[in-house]
PDB file of C-alpha atoms in Angstrom:
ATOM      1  CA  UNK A 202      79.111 -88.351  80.711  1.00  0.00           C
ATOM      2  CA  UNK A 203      77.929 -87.538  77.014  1.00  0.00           C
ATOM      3  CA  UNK A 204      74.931 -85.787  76.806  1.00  0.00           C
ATOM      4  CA  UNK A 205      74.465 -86.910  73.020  1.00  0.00           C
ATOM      5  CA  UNK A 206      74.500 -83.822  71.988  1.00  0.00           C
ATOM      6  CA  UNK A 207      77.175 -82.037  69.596  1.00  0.00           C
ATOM      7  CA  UNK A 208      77.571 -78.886  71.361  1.00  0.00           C
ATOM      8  CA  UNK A 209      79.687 -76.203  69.279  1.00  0.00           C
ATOM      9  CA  UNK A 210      82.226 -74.365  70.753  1.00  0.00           C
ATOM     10  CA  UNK A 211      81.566 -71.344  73.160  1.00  0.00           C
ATOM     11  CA  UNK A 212      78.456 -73.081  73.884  1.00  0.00           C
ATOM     12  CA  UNK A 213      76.795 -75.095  76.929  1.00  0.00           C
ATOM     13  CA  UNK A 214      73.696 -76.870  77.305  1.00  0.00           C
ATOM     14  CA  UNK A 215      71.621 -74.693  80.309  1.00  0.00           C
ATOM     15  CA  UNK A 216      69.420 -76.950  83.268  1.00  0.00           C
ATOM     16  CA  UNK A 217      66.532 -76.848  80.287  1.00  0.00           C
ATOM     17  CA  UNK A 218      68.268 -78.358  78.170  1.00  0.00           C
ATOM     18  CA  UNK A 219      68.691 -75.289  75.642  1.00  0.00           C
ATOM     19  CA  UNK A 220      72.366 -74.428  73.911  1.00  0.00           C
ATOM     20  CA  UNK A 221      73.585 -71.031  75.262  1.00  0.00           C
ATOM     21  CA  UNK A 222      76.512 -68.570  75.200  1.00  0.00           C
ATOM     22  CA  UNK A 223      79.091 -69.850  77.804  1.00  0.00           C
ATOM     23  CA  UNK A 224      79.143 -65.904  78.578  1.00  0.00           C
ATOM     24  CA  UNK A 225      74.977 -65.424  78.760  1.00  0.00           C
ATOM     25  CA  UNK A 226      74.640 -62.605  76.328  1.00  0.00           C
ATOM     26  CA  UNK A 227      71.392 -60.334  76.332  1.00  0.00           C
ATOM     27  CA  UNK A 228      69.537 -62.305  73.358  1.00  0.00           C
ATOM     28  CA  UNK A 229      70.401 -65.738  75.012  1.00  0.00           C
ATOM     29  CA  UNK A 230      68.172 -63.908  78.291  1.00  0.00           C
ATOM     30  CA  UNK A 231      65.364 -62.589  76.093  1.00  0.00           C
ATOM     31  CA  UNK A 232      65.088 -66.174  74.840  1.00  0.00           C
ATOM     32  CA  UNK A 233      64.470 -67.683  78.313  1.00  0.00           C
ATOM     33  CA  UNK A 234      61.860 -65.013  78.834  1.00  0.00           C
ATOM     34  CA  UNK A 235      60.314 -66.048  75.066  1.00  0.00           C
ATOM     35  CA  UNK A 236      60.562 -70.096  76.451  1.00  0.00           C
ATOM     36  CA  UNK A 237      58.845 -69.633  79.640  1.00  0.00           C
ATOM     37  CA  UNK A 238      62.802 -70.772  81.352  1.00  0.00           C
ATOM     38  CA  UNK A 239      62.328 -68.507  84.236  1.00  0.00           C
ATOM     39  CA  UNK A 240      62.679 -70.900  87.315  1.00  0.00           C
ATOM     40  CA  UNK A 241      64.003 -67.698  88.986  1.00  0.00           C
ATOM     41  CA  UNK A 242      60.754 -65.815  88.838  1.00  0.00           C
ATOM     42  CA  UNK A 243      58.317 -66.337  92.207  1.00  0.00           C
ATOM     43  CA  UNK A 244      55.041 -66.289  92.381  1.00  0.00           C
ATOM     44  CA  UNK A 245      54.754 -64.782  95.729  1.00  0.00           C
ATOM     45  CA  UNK A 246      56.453 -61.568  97.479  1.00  0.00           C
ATOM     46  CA  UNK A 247      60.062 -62.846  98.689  1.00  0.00           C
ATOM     47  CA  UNK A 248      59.958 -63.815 101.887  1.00  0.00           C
ATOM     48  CA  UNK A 249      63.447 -62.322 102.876  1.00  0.00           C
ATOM     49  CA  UNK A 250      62.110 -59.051 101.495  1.00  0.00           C
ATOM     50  CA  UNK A 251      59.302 -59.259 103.769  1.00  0.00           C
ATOM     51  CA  UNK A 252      61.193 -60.349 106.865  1.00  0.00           C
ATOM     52  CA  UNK A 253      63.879 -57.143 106.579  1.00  0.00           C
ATOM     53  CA  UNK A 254      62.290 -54.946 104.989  1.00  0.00           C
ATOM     54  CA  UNK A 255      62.865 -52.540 107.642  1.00  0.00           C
ATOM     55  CA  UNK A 256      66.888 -52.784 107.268  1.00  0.00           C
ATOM     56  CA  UNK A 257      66.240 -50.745 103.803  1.00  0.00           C
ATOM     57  CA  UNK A 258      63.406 -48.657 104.905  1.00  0.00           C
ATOM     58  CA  UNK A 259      65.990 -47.826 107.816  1.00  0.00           C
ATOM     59  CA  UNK A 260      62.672 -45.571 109.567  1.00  0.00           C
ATOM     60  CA  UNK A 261      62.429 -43.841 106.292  1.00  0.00           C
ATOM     61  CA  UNK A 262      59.318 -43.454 104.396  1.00  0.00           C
ATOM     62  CA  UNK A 263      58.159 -43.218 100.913  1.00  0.00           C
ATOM     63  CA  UNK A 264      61.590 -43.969  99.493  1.00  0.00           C
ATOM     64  CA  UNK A 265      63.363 -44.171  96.209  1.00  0.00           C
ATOM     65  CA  UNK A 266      64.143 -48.132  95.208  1.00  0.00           C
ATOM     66  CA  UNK A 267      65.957 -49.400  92.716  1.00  0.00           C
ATOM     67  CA  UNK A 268      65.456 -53.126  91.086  1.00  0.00           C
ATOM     68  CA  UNK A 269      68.470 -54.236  89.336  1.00  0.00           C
ATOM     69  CA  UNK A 270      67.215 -57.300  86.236  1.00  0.00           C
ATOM     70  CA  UNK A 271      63.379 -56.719  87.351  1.00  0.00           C
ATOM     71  CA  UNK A 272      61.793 -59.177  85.671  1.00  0.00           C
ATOM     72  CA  UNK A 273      58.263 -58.904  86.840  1.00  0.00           C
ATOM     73  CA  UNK A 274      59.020 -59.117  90.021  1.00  0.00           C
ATOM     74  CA  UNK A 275      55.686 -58.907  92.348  1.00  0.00           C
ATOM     75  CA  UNK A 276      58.160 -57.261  94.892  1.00  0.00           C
ATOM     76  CA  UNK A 277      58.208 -54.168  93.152  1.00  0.00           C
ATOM     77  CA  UNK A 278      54.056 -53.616  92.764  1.00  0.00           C
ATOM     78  CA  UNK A 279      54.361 -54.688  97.015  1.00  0.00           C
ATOM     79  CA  UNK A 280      56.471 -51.852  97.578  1.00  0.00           C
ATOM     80  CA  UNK A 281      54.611 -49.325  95.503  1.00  0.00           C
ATOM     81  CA  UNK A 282      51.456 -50.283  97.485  1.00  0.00           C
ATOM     82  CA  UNK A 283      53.604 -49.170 100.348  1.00  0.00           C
ATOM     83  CA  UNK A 284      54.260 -45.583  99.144  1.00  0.00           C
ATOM     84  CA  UNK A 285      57.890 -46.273  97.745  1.00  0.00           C
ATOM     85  CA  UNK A 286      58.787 -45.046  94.129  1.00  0.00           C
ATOM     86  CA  UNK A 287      59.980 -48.168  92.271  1.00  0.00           C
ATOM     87  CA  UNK A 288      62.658 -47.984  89.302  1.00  0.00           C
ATOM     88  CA  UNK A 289      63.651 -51.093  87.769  1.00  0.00           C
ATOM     89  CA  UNK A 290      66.317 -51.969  84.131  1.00  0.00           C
ATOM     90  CA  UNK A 291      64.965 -55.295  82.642  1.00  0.00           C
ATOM     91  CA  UNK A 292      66.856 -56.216  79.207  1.00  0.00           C
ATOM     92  CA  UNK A 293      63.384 -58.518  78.276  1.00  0.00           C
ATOM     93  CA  UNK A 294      60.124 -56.204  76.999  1.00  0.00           C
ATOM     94  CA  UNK A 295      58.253 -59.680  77.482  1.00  0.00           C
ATOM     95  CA  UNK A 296      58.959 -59.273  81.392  1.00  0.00           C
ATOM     96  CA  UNK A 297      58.146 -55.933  81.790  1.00  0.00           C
ATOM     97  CA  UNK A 298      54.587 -55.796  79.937  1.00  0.00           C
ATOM     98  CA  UNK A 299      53.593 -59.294  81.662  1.00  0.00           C
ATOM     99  CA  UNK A 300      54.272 -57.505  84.918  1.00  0.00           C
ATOM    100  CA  UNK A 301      51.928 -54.627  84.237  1.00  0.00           C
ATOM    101  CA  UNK A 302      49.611 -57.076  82.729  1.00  0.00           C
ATOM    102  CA  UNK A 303      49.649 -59.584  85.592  1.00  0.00           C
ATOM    103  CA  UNK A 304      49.210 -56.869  88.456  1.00  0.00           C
ATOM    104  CA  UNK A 305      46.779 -55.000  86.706  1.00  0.00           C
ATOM    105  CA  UNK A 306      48.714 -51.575  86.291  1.00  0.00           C
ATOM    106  CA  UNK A 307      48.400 -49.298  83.733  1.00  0.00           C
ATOM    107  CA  UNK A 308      51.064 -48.026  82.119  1.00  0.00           C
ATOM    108  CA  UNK A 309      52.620 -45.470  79.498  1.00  0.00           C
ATOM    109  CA  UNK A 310      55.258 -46.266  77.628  1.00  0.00           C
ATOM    110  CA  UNK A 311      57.926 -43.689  76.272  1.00  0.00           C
ATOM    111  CA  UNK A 312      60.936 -43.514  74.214  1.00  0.00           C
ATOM    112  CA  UNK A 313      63.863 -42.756  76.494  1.00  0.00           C
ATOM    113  CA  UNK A 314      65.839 -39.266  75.097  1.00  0.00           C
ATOM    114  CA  UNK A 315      69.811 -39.999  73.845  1.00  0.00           C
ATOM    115  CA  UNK A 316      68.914 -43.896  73.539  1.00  0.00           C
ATOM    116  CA  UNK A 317      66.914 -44.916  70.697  1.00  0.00           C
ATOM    117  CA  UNK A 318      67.346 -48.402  71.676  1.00  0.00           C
ATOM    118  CA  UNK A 319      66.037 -47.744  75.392  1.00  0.00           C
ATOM    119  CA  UNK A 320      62.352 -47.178  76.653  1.00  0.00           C
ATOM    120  CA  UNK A 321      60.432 -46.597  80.028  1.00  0.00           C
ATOM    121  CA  UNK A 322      57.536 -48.121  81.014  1.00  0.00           C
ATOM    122  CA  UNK A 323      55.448 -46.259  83.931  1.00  0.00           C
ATOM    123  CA  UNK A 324      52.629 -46.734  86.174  1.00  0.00           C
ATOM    124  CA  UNK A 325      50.312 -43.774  85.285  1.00  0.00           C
ATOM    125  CA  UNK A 326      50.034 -43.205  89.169  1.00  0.00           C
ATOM    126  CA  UNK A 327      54.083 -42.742  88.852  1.00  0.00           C
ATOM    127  CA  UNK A 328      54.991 -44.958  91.274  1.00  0.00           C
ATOM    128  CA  UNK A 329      56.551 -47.676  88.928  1.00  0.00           C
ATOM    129  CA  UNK A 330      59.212 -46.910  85.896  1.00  0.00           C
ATOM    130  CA  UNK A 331      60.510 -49.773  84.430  1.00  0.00           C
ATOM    131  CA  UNK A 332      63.478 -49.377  81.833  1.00  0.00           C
ATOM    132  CA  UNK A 333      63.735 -51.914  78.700  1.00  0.00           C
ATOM    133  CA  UNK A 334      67.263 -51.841  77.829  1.00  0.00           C
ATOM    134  CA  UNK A 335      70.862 -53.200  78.909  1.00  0.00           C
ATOM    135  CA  UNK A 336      71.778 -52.783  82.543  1.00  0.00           C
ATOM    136  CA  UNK A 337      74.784 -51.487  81.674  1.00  0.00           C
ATOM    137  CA  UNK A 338      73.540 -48.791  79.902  1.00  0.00           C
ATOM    138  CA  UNK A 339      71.367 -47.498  82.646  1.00  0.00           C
ATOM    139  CA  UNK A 340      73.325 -45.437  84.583  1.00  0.00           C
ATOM    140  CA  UNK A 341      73.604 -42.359  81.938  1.00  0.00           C
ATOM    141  CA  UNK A 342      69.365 -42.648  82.324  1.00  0.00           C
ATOM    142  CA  UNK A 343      68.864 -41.832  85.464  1.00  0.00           C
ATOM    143  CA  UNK A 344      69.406 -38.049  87.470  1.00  0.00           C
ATOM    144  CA  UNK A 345      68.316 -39.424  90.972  1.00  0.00           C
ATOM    145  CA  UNK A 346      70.354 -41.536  93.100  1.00  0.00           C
ATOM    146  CA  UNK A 347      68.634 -44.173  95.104  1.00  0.00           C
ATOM    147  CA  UNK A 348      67.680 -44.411  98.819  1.00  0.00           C
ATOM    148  CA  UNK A 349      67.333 -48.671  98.821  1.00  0.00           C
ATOM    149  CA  UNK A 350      68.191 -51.166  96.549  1.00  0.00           C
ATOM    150  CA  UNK A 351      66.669 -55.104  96.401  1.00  0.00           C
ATOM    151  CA  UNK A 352      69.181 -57.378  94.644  1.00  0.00           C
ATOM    152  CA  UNK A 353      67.426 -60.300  94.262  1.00  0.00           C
ATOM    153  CA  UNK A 354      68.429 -62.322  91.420  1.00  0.00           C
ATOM    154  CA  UNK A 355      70.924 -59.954  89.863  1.00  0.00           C
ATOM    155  CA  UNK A 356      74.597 -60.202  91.260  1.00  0.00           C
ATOM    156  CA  UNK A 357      73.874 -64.070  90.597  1.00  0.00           C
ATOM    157  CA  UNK A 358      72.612 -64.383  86.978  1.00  0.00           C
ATOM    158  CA  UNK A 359      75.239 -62.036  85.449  1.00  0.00           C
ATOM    159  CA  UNK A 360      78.355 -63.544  84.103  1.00  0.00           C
ATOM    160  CA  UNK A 361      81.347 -63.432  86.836  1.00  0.00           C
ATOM    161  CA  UNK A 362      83.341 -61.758  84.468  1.00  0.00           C
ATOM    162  CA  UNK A 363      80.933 -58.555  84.493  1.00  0.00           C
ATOM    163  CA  UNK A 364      80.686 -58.618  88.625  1.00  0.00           C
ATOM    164  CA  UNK A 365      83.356 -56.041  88.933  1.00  0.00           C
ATOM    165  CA  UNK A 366      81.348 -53.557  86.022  1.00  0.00           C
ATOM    166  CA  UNK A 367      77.935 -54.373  87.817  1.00  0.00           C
ATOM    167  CA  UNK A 368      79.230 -53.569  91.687  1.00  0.00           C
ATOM    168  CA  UNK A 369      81.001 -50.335  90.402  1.00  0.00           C
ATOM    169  CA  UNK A 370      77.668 -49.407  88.847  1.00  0.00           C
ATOM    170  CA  UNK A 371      75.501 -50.192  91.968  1.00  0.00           C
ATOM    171  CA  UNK A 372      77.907 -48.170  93.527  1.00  0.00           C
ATOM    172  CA  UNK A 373      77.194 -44.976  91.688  1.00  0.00           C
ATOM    173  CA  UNK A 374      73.600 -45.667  92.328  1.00  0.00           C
ATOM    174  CA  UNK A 375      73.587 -45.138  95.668  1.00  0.00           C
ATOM    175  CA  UNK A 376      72.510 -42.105  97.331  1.00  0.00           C
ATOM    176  CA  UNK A 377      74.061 -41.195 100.654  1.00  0.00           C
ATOM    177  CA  UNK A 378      72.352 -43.295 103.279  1.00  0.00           C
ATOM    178  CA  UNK A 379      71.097 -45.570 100.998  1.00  0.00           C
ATOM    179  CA  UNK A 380      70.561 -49.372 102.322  1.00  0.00           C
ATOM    180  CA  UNK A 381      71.751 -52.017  99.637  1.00  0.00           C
ATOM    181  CA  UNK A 382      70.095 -55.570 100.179  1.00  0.00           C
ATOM    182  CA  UNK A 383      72.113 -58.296  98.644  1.00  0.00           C
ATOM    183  CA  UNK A 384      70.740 -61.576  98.111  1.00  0.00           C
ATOM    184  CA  UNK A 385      72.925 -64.164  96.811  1.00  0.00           C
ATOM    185  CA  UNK A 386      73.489 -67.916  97.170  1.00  0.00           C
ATOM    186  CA  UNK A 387      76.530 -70.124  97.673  1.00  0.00           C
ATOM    187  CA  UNK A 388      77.102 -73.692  96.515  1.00  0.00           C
ATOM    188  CA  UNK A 389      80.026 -76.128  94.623  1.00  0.00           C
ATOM    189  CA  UNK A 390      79.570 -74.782  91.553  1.00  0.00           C
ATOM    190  CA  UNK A 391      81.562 -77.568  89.781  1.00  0.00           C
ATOM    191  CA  UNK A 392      78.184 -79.992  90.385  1.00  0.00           C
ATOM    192  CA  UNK A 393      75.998 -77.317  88.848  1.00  0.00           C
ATOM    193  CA  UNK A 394      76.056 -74.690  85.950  1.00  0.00           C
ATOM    194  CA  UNK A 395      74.392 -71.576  86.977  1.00  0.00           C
ATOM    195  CA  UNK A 396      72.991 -68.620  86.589  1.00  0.00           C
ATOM    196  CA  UNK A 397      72.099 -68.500  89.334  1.00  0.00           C
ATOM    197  CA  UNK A 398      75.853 -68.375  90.033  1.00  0.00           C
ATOM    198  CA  UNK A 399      77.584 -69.214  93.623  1.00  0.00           C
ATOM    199  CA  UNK A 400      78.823 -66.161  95.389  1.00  0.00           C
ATOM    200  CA  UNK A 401      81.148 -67.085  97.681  1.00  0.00           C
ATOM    201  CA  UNK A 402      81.689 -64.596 100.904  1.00  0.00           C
ATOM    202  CA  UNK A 403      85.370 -63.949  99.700  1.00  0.00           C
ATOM    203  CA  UNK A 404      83.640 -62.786  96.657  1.00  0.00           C
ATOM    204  CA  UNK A 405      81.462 -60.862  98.562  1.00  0.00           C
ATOM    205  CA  UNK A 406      84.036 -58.586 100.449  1.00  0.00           C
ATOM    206  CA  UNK A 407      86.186 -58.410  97.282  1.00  0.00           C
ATOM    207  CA  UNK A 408      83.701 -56.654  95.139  1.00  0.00           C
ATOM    208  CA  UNK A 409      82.281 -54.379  97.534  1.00  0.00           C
ATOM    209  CA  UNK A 410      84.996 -53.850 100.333  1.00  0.00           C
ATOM    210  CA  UNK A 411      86.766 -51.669  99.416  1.00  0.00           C
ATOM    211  CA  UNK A 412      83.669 -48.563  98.676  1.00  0.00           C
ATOM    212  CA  UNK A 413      81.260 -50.031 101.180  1.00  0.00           C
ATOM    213  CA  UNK A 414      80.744 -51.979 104.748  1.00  0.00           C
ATOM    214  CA  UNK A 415      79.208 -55.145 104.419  1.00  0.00           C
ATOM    215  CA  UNK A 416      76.827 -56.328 107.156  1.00  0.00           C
ATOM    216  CA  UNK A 417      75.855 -60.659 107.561  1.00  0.00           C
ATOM    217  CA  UNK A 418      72.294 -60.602 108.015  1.00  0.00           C
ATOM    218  CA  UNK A 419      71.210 -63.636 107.337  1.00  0.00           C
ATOM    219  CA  UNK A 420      72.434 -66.783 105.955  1.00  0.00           C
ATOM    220  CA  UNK A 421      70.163 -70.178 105.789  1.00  0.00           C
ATOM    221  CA  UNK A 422      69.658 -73.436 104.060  1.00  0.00           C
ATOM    222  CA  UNK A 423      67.962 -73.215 100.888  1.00  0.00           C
ATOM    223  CA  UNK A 424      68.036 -76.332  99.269  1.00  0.00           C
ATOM    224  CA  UNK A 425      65.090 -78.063  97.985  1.00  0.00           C
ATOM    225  CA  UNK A 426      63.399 -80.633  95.112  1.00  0.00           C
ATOM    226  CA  UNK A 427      64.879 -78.415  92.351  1.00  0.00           C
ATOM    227  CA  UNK A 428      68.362 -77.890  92.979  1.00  0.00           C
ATOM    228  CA  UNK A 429      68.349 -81.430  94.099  1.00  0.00           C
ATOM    229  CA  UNK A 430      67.850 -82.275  90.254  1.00  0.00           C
ATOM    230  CA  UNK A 431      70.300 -79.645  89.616  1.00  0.00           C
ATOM    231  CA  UNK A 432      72.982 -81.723  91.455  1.00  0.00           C
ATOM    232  CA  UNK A 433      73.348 -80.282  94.569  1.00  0.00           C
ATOM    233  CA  UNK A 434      73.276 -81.424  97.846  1.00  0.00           C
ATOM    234  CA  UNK A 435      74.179 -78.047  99.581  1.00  0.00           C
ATOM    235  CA  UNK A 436      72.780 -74.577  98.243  1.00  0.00           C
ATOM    236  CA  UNK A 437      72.914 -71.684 100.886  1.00  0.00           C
ATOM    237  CA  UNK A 438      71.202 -68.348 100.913  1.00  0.00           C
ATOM    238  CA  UNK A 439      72.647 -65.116 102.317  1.00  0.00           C
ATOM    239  CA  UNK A 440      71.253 -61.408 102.642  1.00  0.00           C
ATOM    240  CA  UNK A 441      73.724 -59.002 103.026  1.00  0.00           C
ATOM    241  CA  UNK A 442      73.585 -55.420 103.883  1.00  0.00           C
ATOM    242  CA  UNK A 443      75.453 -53.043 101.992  1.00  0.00           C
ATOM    243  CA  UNK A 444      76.409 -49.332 102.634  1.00  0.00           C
ATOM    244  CA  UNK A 445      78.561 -47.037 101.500  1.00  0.00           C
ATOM    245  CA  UNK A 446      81.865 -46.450 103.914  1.00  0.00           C
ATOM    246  CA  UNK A 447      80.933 -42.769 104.598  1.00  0.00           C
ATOM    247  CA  UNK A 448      77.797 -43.443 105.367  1.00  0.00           C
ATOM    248  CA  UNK A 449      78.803 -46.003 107.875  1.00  0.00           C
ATOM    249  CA  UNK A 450      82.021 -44.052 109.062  1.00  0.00           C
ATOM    250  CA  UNK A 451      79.234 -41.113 110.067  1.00  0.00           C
ATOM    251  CA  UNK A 452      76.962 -43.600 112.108  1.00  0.00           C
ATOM    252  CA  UNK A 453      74.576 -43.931 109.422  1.00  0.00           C
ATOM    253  CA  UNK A 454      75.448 -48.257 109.162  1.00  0.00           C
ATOM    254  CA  UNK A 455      73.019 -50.033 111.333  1.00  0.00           C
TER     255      UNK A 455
END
């Protein structure tokens, strides 16, 4: 069906309407950020956090946790309440000062040594460092592994083509005994253009088989009003539990 519009080449119209990068480059995020498109955002701590929480904790306390494409999530001023040190990367400087404007934090912010283009934004009580630059420049930033990790909302918005980049960098990330929370969503992707992008369980195993055990915790029907108008008559959510092999292999997996 023609959608009236001329639509150049290497471009796609997004749900909003907007022309975008067939491969969604940095600026095409910062711009949903600048136009208020953030359907993804919640206004509410996620309710899968909530309910396993204690899978990442795994009896620990006070832990190190790592929030891959932040946003401003309200997860990560929940968990900091808790005790836990929060990092998070977040390409969009909009995001990260709404968050410490919206939860009432105050913050420093700093230039980030060896990247000029890269700063940190932290909680003055330390609990909360937020990064403003490229996720996949990230890794050469940080000197501390981490003990959890909440992937909400990351794995599915970046392009496919950068899944096997992103997974090998979580992997570094992860400190021995650390409990990686996937959450990820399956659907027929040829009704619907994402992000968020299907994940299929094949997927899944493929990316991080072969470093880590992968553990089914939950999987449940998602689908309401809004991907309705997306197309969709099926859209499934699935929380995964990741860990690395040795840790598993020693009796660390639960």
């Amino acid at each position: 069906m023609s959608t009236g519009v001329d639509i150049p080449e290497g471009k796609r119209l997004n749900k909003y309407g907007d022309l975008e990068n067939l491969e969604l480059t940095v600026e095409d995020w910062m711009t949903r950020w600048e136009k208020k498109r953030i359907g993804f955002h919640e206004d509410e701590i996620h309710k899968l956090l909530k309910k396993h929480l204690d899978i990442i904790l795994n009896g620990r306390k006070q832990i190190r946790i790592f929030f891959p494409l932040c946003g401003k999530s309200l997860d990560m001023k929940w968990l900091a309440d808790q005790g836990h040190t929060v990092v998070g990367v977040e390409v969009s400087k909009m995001a990260i000062k709404e968050f410490f404007a919206e939860q009432n934090v105050s913050y420093t912010q700093e230039s980030v040594p060896g990247m000029p283009s890269a700063e940190v934004f932290k909680s003055c009580d330390g609990q909360i460092s937020l990064f403003n630059c490229d996720m996949f420049d990230f890794s050469s930033l940080i000197p501390q592994k981490f003990d959890g990790i909440w992937d909400r909302g990351s794995l599915v918005a970046i392009n496919p083509s950068d899944r096997q980049r992103y997974v090998k960098l979580m992997i570094t990330l992860m400190a021995k005994g650390c409990h990686y929370l996937l959450d990820t969503f399956m659907y027929d992707q040829d009704k619907c253009v994402g992000p968020p992008f299907s994940v299929p369980e094949l997927a899944i195993q493929d990316l991080y088989g072969q470093s880590c055990k992968i553990q089914l915790i939950e999987s449940s029907d998602a689908l309401t009003d809004r991907q309705r108008l997306w197309g969709l008559d099926s859209f499934i959510e699935k929380i995964h539990l990741i860990t690395l092999k040795t840790d598993a292999d020693s009796g660390a997996f639960v």
